[in-house]
PDB file of C-alpha atoms in Angstrom:
ATOM      1  CA  MET A   1      89.081 145.197  91.940  1.00 52.00           C
ATOM      2  CA  THR A   2      88.848 141.889  92.568  1.00 59.00           C
ATOM      3  CA  GLN A   3      90.722 139.849  95.124  1.00 58.00           C
ATOM      4  CA  SER A   4      92.685 137.420  94.073  1.00 58.00           C
ATOM      5  CA  PRO A   5      92.543 133.819  94.501  1.00 56.00           C
ATOM      6  CA  MET A   6      95.959 133.405  96.545  1.00 56.00           C
ATOM      7  CA  SER A   7      94.756 136.279  99.308  1.00 57.00           C
ATOM      8  CA  THR A   8      91.011 134.624  99.188  1.00 55.00           C
ATOM      9  CA  GLU A   9      93.141 130.864  99.719  1.00 55.00           C
ATOM     10  CA  LEU A  10      94.644 133.053 103.350  1.00 60.00           C
ATOM     11  CA  ALA A  11      91.667 134.467 104.352  1.00 61.00           C
ATOM     12  CA  THR A  12      88.988 131.994 104.019  1.00 65.00           C
ATOM     13  CA  GLY A  13      92.621 129.307 104.936  1.00 65.00           C
ATOM     14  CA  LYS A  14      91.270 126.150 102.763  1.00 63.00           C
ATOM     15  CA  PRO A  15      93.678 125.481 100.226  1.00 59.00           C
ATOM     16  CA  ARG A  16      91.939 125.855  96.496  1.00 63.00           C
ATOM     17  CA  LYS A  17      90.304 122.194  94.961  1.00 67.00           C
ATOM     18  CA  SER A  18      93.224 123.073  92.216  1.00 87.00           C
ATOM     19  CA  ALA A  19      96.232 122.114  95.127  1.00 84.00           C
ATOM     20  CA  ALA A  20      94.220 119.481  95.989  1.00 85.00           C
ATOM     21  CA  ILE A  21      94.148 117.517  92.640  1.00 90.00           C
ATOM     22  CA  LEU A  22      97.741 118.515  91.837  1.00 86.00           C
ATOM     23  CA  LEU A  23      99.069 117.037  95.213  1.00 86.00           C
ATOM     24  CA  LEU A  24      96.878 113.826  94.157  1.00 90.00           C
ATOM     25  CA  LEU A  25      98.502 113.431  90.333  1.00 89.00           C
ATOM     26  CA  THR A  26     101.795 113.643  91.980  1.00 88.00           C
ATOM     27  CA  ALA A  27     101.597 111.365  94.697  1.00 90.00           C
ATOM     28  CA  ALA A  28      99.561 109.012  91.896  1.00 91.00           C
ATOM     29  CA  ASP A  29     102.538 109.774  89.433  1.00 90.00           C
ATOM     30  CA  THR A  30     105.188 108.707  92.413  1.00 90.00           C
ATOM     31  CA  THR A  31     103.125 105.634  93.253  1.00 92.00           C
ATOM     32  CA  TRP A  32     104.043 104.547  89.568  1.00 93.00           C
ATOM     33  CA  ARG A  33     107.254 105.485  89.960  1.00 92.00           C
ATOM     34  CA  MET A  34     107.410 102.844  92.847  1.00 93.00           C
ATOM     35  CA  PHE A  35     105.943 100.477  91.473  1.00 95.00           C
ATOM     36  CA  VAL A  36     106.143  99.646  88.010  1.00 96.00           C
ATOM     37  CA  PRO A  37     109.178  99.378  87.793  1.00 97.00           C
ATOM     38  CA  THR A  38     110.313  97.073  90.192  1.00 96.00           C
ATOM     39  CA  LEU A  39     107.052  95.211  88.992  1.00 97.00           C
ATOM     40  CA  GLY A  40     108.037  94.978  86.377  1.00 97.00           C
ATOM     41  CA  GLY A  41     111.629  93.836  86.429  1.00 97.00           C
ATOM     42  CA  THR A  42     110.091  90.876  89.013  1.00 97.00           C
ATOM     43  CA  ILE A  43     108.030  89.985  86.218  1.00 98.00           C
ATOM     44  CA  VAL A  44     110.844  89.574  83.529  1.00 98.00           C
ATOM     45  CA  GLY A  45     113.175  88.581  85.778  1.00 98.00           C
ATOM     46  CA  VAL A  46     110.688  85.121  87.048  1.00 98.00           C
ATOM     47  CA  SER A  47     109.793  84.268  83.204  1.00 98.00           C
ATOM     48  CA  MET A  48     113.842  84.785  82.466  1.00 98.00           C
ATOM     49  CA  ASP A  49     113.904  82.179  84.647  1.00 98.00           C
ATOM     50  CA  HIS A  50     111.575  79.617  83.475  1.00 98.00           C
ATOM     51  CA  PHE A  51     112.290  80.444  80.516  1.00 98.00           C
ATOM     52  CA  PHE A  52     116.244  80.142  80.747  1.00 97.00           C
ATOM     53  CA  LYS A  53     115.143  77.194  83.515  1.00 96.00           C
ATOM     54  CA  THR A  54     117.322  79.011  86.010  1.00 96.00           C
ATOM     55  CA  VAL A  55     117.288  79.375  89.620  1.00 93.00           C
ATOM     56  CA  PRO A  56     116.009  83.176  90.908  1.00 95.00           C
ATOM     57  CA  VAL A  57     119.122  84.649  89.095  1.00 97.00           C
ATOM     58  CA  TRP A  58     117.458  86.330  86.850  1.00 97.00           C
ATOM     59  CA  THR A  59     114.551  87.445  89.779  1.00 98.00           C
ATOM     60  CA  ALA A  60     116.957  88.861  91.380  1.00 98.00           C
ATOM     61  CA  ILE A  61     118.854  90.711  88.863  1.00 98.00           C
ATOM     62  CA  MET A  62     115.730  91.894  87.411  1.00 98.00           C
ATOM     63  CA  VAL A  63     114.417  92.933  90.942  1.00 98.00           C
ATOM     64  CA  VAL A  64     117.694  94.825  92.132  1.00 98.00           C
ATOM     65  CA  LEU A  65     118.058  96.556  88.275  1.00 98.00           C
ATOM     66  CA  GLY A  66     113.522  97.270  89.179  1.00 98.00           C
ATOM     67  CA  VAL A  67     115.159  99.260  92.436  1.00 97.00           C
ATOM     68  CA  MET A  68     117.421 101.165  91.024  1.00 98.00           C
ATOM     69  CA  LEU A  69     115.042 102.388  87.904  1.00 97.00           C
ATOM     70  CA  SER A  70     112.776 102.655  90.569  1.00 96.00           C
ATOM     71  CA  ALA A  71     115.149 105.360  92.358  1.00 96.00           C
ATOM     72  CA  LEU A  72     116.674 107.728  89.080  1.00 97.00           C
ATOM     73  CA  LEU A  73     113.386 107.933  88.459  1.00 95.00           C
ATOM     74  CA  MET A  74     112.132 109.529  92.071  1.00 93.00           C
ATOM     75  CA  PHE A  75     115.167 111.207  91.986  1.00 94.00           C
ATOM     76  CA  LEU A  76     113.961 113.378  89.003  1.00 94.00           C
ATOM     77  CA  GLN A  77     110.916 113.382  90.080  1.00 91.00           C
ATOM     78  CA  PHE A  78     112.082 115.850  93.146  1.00 89.00           C
ATOM     79  CA  LYS A  79     114.003 117.202  90.870  1.00 91.00           C
ATOM     80  CA  SER A  80     111.489 118.542  89.208  1.00 88.00           C
ATOM     81  CA  LEU A  81     109.206 119.167  91.499  1.00 80.00           C
ATOM     82  CA  ARG A  82     112.212 121.522  93.448  1.00 82.00           C
ATOM     83  CA  LYS A  83     112.220 124.026  90.699  1.00 72.00           C
TER      84      LYS A  83
END
């Protein structure tokens, strides 16, 4: 009979490569969830301010909405990781 991968990992003390890849993918997923909505909101807000010729009202609104969306996406990601 052969050893299970988990017992081999415990015996050698080295994590399997698949765990490292999974961690890297989770970090990449977390990164886009944090920065894309915030940067996207900023770009859309600046564009709207230029289009409507207003002071940075739309930029502030869109940054706040982007941060709120980022927080929601992070919450949903952490909630799914707990399962």
